[in-house]
Amino acid sequence: SKCFFFWVDERHVPFTDETSNYRMTQEFLLSKVPVPPENITPGTEPGRSAPDAAVWLQNRLRKFFGQDKIPVFDYCLMGMGDDGHTASLFPGMPQLNEREKWVVGYFVDEAKKDRVSLTFPVLNAARSLVVLAEGPKKAAMLQKVIDGPSEPPRYPIQYLRPTQGRLLFMVDEAAAALLKKK
């Protein structure tokens, strides 16, 4: 009853869609624990346009965290795309530079989908940012992101720089195969 769930990002699809993060999380996690439904805020509102869903989510965040202070999540769990994106913040998109809005909703041409995503100011305010990467498909990108030069517009995940929290990459052996040993 004291845990509240918000999504870092979401494909702007119905909750029954096979690609919905909400559906997957409900199926594999939240349906197995006694979380009150009112403690769960999906990452989108499918009955609205993606930009309107972003406004809806930002209003929910303002109601929960307060109007004027940026949300500070205890724990943000996210992945890393093969192109170096995280959340739904993709290379070369103007949303990477958003500093005022807490949430953006937009069409991502590469993914051919509308997405709703928290922005980097919100993500970087979290107490703990955890990035999961697994499998050999992630190895080359993980090496570029961790061991390579800082090129955040090219690899948006490099914009993850917690202001007061901690950033942790949790990777399996296959994803870490190309990393320098430390």
PDB file of C-alpha atoms in Angstrom:
ATOM      1  CA  SER A   1       0.000   0.000   0.000  1.00  0.00           C
ATOM      2  CA  LYS A   2       3.038   2.303   0.282  1.00  0.00           C
ATOM      3  CA  CYS A   3       4.486   1.526  -3.156  1.00  0.00           C
ATOM      4  CA  PHE A   4       3.463   3.613  -6.148  1.00  0.00           C
ATOM      5  CA  PHE A   5       4.258   2.696  -9.733  1.00  0.00           C
ATOM      6  CA  PHE A   6       4.776   5.027 -12.682  1.00  0.00           C
ATOM      7  CA  TRP A   7       6.195   4.130 -16.090  1.00  0.00           C
ATOM      8  CA  VAL A   8       9.415   5.654 -17.408  1.00  0.00           C
ATOM      9  CA  ASP A   9       8.029   5.359 -20.924  1.00  0.00           C
ATOM     10  CA  GLU A  10       5.356   3.625 -22.914  1.00  0.00           C
ATOM     11  CA  ARG A  11       4.415   2.834 -26.457  1.00  0.00           C
ATOM     12  CA  HIS A  12       1.205   4.767 -27.060  1.00  0.00           C
ATOM     13  CA  VAL A  13      -0.891   1.682 -27.780  1.00  0.00           C
ATOM     14  CA  PRO A  14      -3.902   0.065 -26.093  1.00  0.00           C
ATOM     15  CA  PHE A  15      -3.016  -1.669 -22.825  1.00  0.00           C
ATOM     16  CA  THR A  16      -3.966  -4.988 -24.412  1.00  0.00           C
ATOM     17  CA  ASP A  17      -1.387  -4.580 -27.220  1.00  0.00           C
ATOM     18  CA  GLU A  18       1.441  -7.129 -27.129  1.00  0.00           C
ATOM     19  CA  THR A  19       4.032  -4.306 -27.153  1.00  0.00           C
ATOM     20  CA  SER A  20       2.523  -2.422 -24.203  1.00  0.00           C
ATOM     21  CA  ASN A  21       4.932  -2.050 -21.275  1.00  0.00           C
ATOM     22  CA  TYR A  22       1.885  -1.679 -19.040  1.00  0.00           C
ATOM     23  CA  ARG A  23       0.450  -5.023 -20.221  1.00  0.00           C
ATOM     24  CA  MET A  24       3.784  -6.807 -19.760  1.00  0.00           C
ATOM     25  CA  THR A  25       4.307  -5.364 -16.289  1.00  0.00           C
ATOM     26  CA  GLN A  26       0.763  -6.233 -15.239  1.00  0.00           C
ATOM     27  CA  GLU A  27       1.077  -9.770 -16.581  1.00  0.00           C
ATOM     28  CA  PHE A  28       4.490 -10.636 -15.175  1.00  0.00           C
ATOM     29  CA  LEU A  29       4.753  -8.534 -12.028  1.00  0.00           C
ATOM     30  CA  LEU A  30       1.906  -6.448 -10.697  1.00  0.00           C
ATOM     31  CA  SER A  31      -0.766  -9.131 -11.038  1.00  0.00           C
ATOM     32  CA  LYS A  32       1.309 -11.261  -8.666  1.00  0.00           C
ATOM     33  CA  VAL A  33       1.522  -8.769  -5.786  1.00  0.00           C
ATOM     34  CA  PRO A  34      -1.205  -7.003  -3.797  1.00  0.00           C
ATOM     35  CA  VAL A  35      -0.758  -3.468  -5.152  1.00  0.00           C
ATOM     36  CA  PRO A  36      -3.866  -1.292  -4.889  1.00  0.00           C
ATOM     37  CA  PRO A  37      -4.957  -0.238  -8.406  1.00  0.00           C
ATOM     38  CA  GLU A  38      -4.940   3.426  -7.366  1.00  0.00           C
ATOM     39  CA  ASN A  39      -1.173   3.118  -6.735  1.00  0.00           C
ATOM     40  CA  ILE A  40      -0.526   2.341 -10.403  1.00  0.00           C
ATOM     41  CA  THR A  41      -0.251   5.133 -12.970  1.00  0.00           C
ATOM     42  CA  PRO A  42       0.269   3.886 -16.538  1.00  0.00           C
ATOM     43  CA  GLY A  43       2.755   5.648 -18.793  1.00  0.00           C
ATOM     44  CA  THR A  44       0.083   6.745 -21.229  1.00  0.00           C
ATOM     45  CA  GLU A  45      -3.638   7.234 -21.667  1.00  0.00           C
ATOM     46  CA  PRO A  46      -4.581   5.441 -24.920  1.00  0.00           C
ATOM     47  CA  GLY A  47      -7.850   7.368 -25.386  1.00  0.00           C
ATOM     48  CA  ARG A  48      -5.875  10.570 -26.040  1.00  0.00           C
ATOM     49  CA  SER A  49      -3.242  11.611 -28.577  1.00  0.00           C
ATOM     50  CA  ALA A  50       0.351  10.986 -27.481  1.00  0.00           C
ATOM     51  CA  PRO A  51       1.001  14.697 -26.764  1.00  0.00           C
ATOM     52  CA  ASP A  52      -2.252  14.903 -24.767  1.00  0.00           C
ATOM     53  CA  ALA A  53      -1.351  11.695 -22.914  1.00  0.00           C
ATOM     54  CA  ALA A  54       1.967  13.331 -21.956  1.00  0.00           C
ATOM     55  CA  VAL A  55       0.068  16.310 -20.497  1.00  0.00           C
ATOM     56  CA  TRP A  56      -2.258  13.901 -18.671  1.00  0.00           C
ATOM     57  CA  LEU A  57       0.720  12.047 -17.150  1.00  0.00           C
ATOM     58  CA  GLN A  58       2.527  15.258 -16.222  1.00  0.00           C
ATOM     59  CA  ASN A  59      -0.627  16.424 -14.417  1.00  0.00           C
ATOM     60  CA  ARG A  60      -0.764  13.115 -12.525  1.00  0.00           C
ATOM     61  CA  LEU A  61       2.882  13.562 -11.529  1.00  0.00           C
ATOM     62  CA  ARG A  62       2.233  17.144 -10.386  1.00  0.00           C
ATOM     63  CA  LYS A  63      -0.686  15.975  -8.275  1.00  0.00           C
ATOM     64  CA  PHE A  64       1.410  13.222  -6.682  1.00  0.00           C
ATOM     65  CA  PHE A  65       4.767  15.013  -6.233  1.00  0.00           C
ATOM     66  CA  GLY A  66       3.664  18.630  -6.017  1.00  0.00           C
ATOM     67  CA  GLN A  67       3.156  21.358  -8.573  1.00  0.00           C
ATOM     68  CA  ASP A  68       6.507  23.060  -8.609  1.00  0.00           C
ATOM     69  CA  LYS A  69       9.190  20.569  -7.719  1.00  0.00           C
ATOM     70  CA  ILE A  70      10.519  18.038 -10.152  1.00  0.00           C
ATOM     71  CA  PRO A  71       9.515  14.461  -9.275  1.00  0.00           C
ATOM     72  CA  VAL A  72      12.113  12.456  -7.390  1.00  0.00           C
ATOM     73  CA  PHE A  73      11.546   8.767  -7.932  1.00  0.00           C
ATOM     74  CA  ASP A  74      13.163   6.305  -5.552  1.00  0.00           C
ATOM     75  CA  TYR A  75      13.925   3.841  -8.349  1.00  0.00           C
ATOM     76  CA  CYS A  76      13.766   4.050 -12.139  1.00  0.00           C
ATOM     77  CA  LEU A  77      14.227   0.856 -14.100  1.00  0.00           C
ATOM     78  CA  MET A  78      14.851   1.101 -17.815  1.00  0.00           C
ATOM     79  CA  GLY A  79      16.553  -0.585 -20.700  1.00  0.00           C
ATOM     80  CA  MET A  80      18.915   0.419 -23.475  1.00  0.00           C
ATOM     81  CA  GLY A  81      17.998   0.096 -27.131  1.00  0.00           C
ATOM     82  CA  ASP A  82      20.340  -1.245 -29.780  1.00  0.00           C
ATOM     83  CA  ASP A  83      20.714   2.375 -30.978  1.00  0.00           C
ATOM     84  CA  GLY A  84      21.638   3.745 -27.546  1.00  0.00           C
ATOM     85  CA  HIS A  85      18.209   5.114 -26.670  1.00  0.00           C
ATOM     86  CA  THR A  86      16.675   4.805 -23.247  1.00  0.00           C
ATOM     87  CA  ALA A  87      13.135   5.420 -22.082  1.00  0.00           C
ATOM     88  CA  SER A  88      11.548   6.580 -25.350  1.00  0.00           C
ATOM     89  CA  LEU A  89      14.231   9.168 -26.008  1.00  0.00           C
ATOM     90  CA  PHE A  90      15.776   8.339 -29.360  1.00  0.00           C
ATOM     91  CA  PRO A  91      18.930   9.570 -31.142  1.00  0.00           C
ATOM     92  CA  GLY A  92      18.581  12.860 -32.939  1.00  0.00           C
ATOM     93  CA  MET A  93      15.106  13.703 -31.652  1.00  0.00           C
ATOM     94  CA  PRO A  94      14.438  17.229 -30.329  1.00  0.00           C
ATOM     95  CA  GLN A  95      12.845  15.702 -27.203  1.00  0.00           C
ATOM     96  CA  LEU A  96      16.374  14.888 -25.983  1.00  0.00           C
ATOM     97  CA  ASN A  97      16.783  18.589 -25.210  1.00  0.00           C
ATOM     98  CA  GLU A  98      13.488  19.094 -23.371  1.00  0.00           C
ATOM     99  CA  ARG A  99      14.158  20.849 -20.068  1.00  0.00           C
ATOM    100  CA  GLU A 100      10.746  22.288 -19.102  1.00  0.00           C
ATOM    101  CA  LYS A 101       8.299  19.420 -19.589  1.00  0.00           C
ATOM    102  CA  TRP A 102       8.438  16.398 -17.351  1.00  0.00           C
ATOM    103  CA  VAL A 103       6.824  14.184 -19.984  1.00  0.00           C
ATOM    104  CA  VAL A 104       6.840  14.221 -23.782  1.00  0.00           C
ATOM    105  CA  GLY A 105       4.548  12.465 -26.234  1.00  0.00           C
ATOM    106  CA  TYR A 106       5.562  12.208 -29.863  1.00  0.00           C
ATOM    107  CA  PHE A 107       5.799  10.052 -32.979  1.00  0.00           C
ATOM    108  CA  VAL A 108       9.079   8.169 -33.298  1.00  0.00           C
ATOM    109  CA  ASP A 109       9.679   7.455 -36.955  1.00  0.00           C
ATOM    110  CA  GLU A 110      12.349   4.784 -36.409  1.00  0.00           C
ATOM    111  CA  ALA A 111      10.059   2.869 -34.072  1.00  0.00           C
ATOM    112  CA  LYS A 112       7.015   3.718 -36.226  1.00  0.00           C
ATOM    113  CA  LYS A 113       5.045   4.380 -33.041  1.00  0.00           C
ATOM    114  CA  ASP A 114       3.825   7.171 -30.853  1.00  0.00           C
ATOM    115  CA  ARG A 115       5.627   7.172 -27.518  1.00  0.00           C
ATOM    116  CA  VAL A 116       5.199   8.841 -24.156  1.00  0.00           C
ATOM    117  CA  SER A 117       8.332   9.307 -22.050  1.00  0.00           C
ATOM    118  CA  LEU A 118       9.687  10.986 -18.966  1.00  0.00           C
ATOM    119  CA  THR A 119      12.375  13.523 -19.863  1.00  0.00           C
ATOM    120  CA  PHE A 120      16.006  13.557 -18.766  1.00  0.00           C
ATOM    121  CA  PRO A 121      15.532  16.203 -16.044  1.00  0.00           C
ATOM    122  CA  VAL A 122      13.014  13.877 -14.361  1.00  0.00           C
ATOM    123  CA  LEU A 123      15.055  10.725 -14.912  1.00  0.00           C
ATOM    124  CA  ASN A 124      18.221  12.349 -13.590  1.00  0.00           C
ATOM    125  CA  ALA A 125      16.443  13.498 -10.422  1.00  0.00           C
ATOM    126  CA  ALA A 126      15.815   9.859  -9.397  1.00  0.00           C
ATOM    127  CA  ARG A 127      17.584   8.436  -6.379  1.00  0.00           C
ATOM    128  CA  SER A 128      18.479   5.296  -8.279  1.00  0.00           C
ATOM    129  CA  LEU A 129      18.610   4.797 -12.060  1.00  0.00           C
ATOM    130  CA  VAL A 130      19.029   1.184 -13.132  1.00  0.00           C
ATOM    131  CA  VAL A 131      19.633   0.186 -16.747  1.00  0.00           C
ATOM    132  CA  LEU A 132      19.206  -3.446 -17.761  1.00  0.00           C
ATOM    133  CA  ALA A 133      21.072  -4.762 -20.805  1.00  0.00           C
ATOM    134  CA  GLU A 134      21.281  -8.401 -21.751  1.00  0.00           C
ATOM    135  CA  GLY A 135      22.396 -10.532 -24.599  1.00  0.00           C
ATOM    136  CA  PRO A 136      25.041 -10.335 -27.305  1.00  0.00           C
ATOM    137  CA  LYS A 137      22.977  -7.839 -29.357  1.00  0.00           C
ATOM    138  CA  LYS A 138      23.671  -5.187 -26.704  1.00  0.00           C
ATOM    139  CA  ALA A 139      27.440  -5.756 -26.413  1.00  0.00           C
ATOM    140  CA  ALA A 140      28.665  -3.366 -29.129  1.00  0.00           C
ATOM    141  CA  MET A 141      26.376  -0.528 -28.032  1.00  0.00           C
ATOM    142  CA  LEU A 142      27.165  -1.033 -24.364  1.00  0.00           C
ATOM    143  CA  GLN A 143      30.875  -0.793 -25.191  1.00  0.00           C
ATOM    144  CA  LYS A 144      30.311   2.502 -27.072  1.00  0.00           C
ATOM    145  CA  VAL A 145      28.176   3.911 -24.265  1.00  0.00           C
ATOM    146  CA  ILE A 146      30.413   2.890 -21.345  1.00  0.00           C
ATOM    147  CA  ASP A 147      33.947   2.808 -22.783  1.00  0.00           C
ATOM    148  CA  GLY A 148      33.606   5.172 -25.742  1.00  0.00           C
ATOM    149  CA  PRO A 149      33.551   8.960 -25.951  1.00  0.00           C
ATOM    150  CA  SER A 150      30.596  10.910 -24.623  1.00  0.00           C
ATOM    151  CA  GLU A 151      28.254  11.523 -27.560  1.00  0.00           C
ATOM    152  CA  PRO A 152      24.819  11.887 -25.936  1.00  0.00           C
ATOM    153  CA  PRO A 153      22.916  13.157 -28.974  1.00  0.00           C
ATOM    154  CA  ARG A 154      24.093  10.036 -30.784  1.00  0.00           C
ATOM    155  CA  TYR A 155      23.675   7.765 -27.748  1.00  0.00           C
ATOM    156  CA  PRO A 156      20.889   9.312 -25.657  1.00  0.00           C
ATOM    157  CA  ILE A 157      21.486   6.936 -22.745  1.00  0.00           C
ATOM    158  CA  GLN A 158      24.639   8.960 -22.036  1.00  0.00           C
ATOM    159  CA  TYR A 159      22.348  11.806 -20.924  1.00  0.00           C
ATOM    160  CA  LEU A 160      21.657   9.745 -17.798  1.00  0.00           C
ATOM    161  CA  ARG A 161      23.625  11.696 -15.210  1.00  0.00           C
ATOM    162  CA  PRO A 162      21.907  11.578 -11.834  1.00  0.00           C
ATOM    163  CA  THR A 163      21.977  14.915 -10.029  1.00  0.00           C
ATOM    164  CA  GLN A 164      22.059  13.305  -6.574  1.00  0.00           C
ATOM    165  CA  GLY A 165      21.305   9.656  -7.158  1.00  0.00           C
ATOM    166  CA  ARG A 166      23.149   6.683  -8.519  1.00  0.00           C
ATOM    167  CA  LEU A 167      23.326   5.158 -12.008  1.00  0.00           C
ATOM    168  CA  LEU A 168      23.806   1.408 -12.211  1.00  0.00           C
ATOM    169  CA  PHE A 169      24.075  -0.755 -15.307  1.00  0.00           C
ATOM    170  CA  MET A 170      23.018  -4.345 -14.681  1.00  0.00           C
ATOM    171  CA  VAL A 171      24.284  -6.488 -17.527  1.00  0.00           C
ATOM    172  CA  ASP A 172      24.757 -10.139 -18.245  1.00  0.00           C
ATOM    173  CA  GLU A 173      28.014 -11.706 -19.388  1.00  0.00           C
ATOM    174  CA  ALA A 174      27.053 -11.591 -23.072  1.00  0.00           C
ATOM    175  CA  ALA A 175      26.230  -7.860 -22.999  1.00  0.00           C
ATOM    176  CA  ALA A 176      29.430  -7.105 -21.058  1.00  0.00           C
ATOM    177  CA  ALA A 177      31.660  -9.193 -23.339  1.00  0.00           C
ATOM    178  CA  LEU A 178      33.277  -6.199 -25.090  1.00  0.00           C
ATOM    179  CA  LEU A 179      33.705  -3.934 -22.064  1.00  0.00           C
ATOM    180  CA  LYS A 180      37.139  -3.074 -20.752  1.00  0.00           C
ATOM    181  CA  LYS A 181      37.900  -4.966 -17.581  1.00  0.00           C
ATOM    182  CA  LYS A 182      37.897  -2.739 -14.496  1.00  0.00           C
TER     183      LYS A 182
END
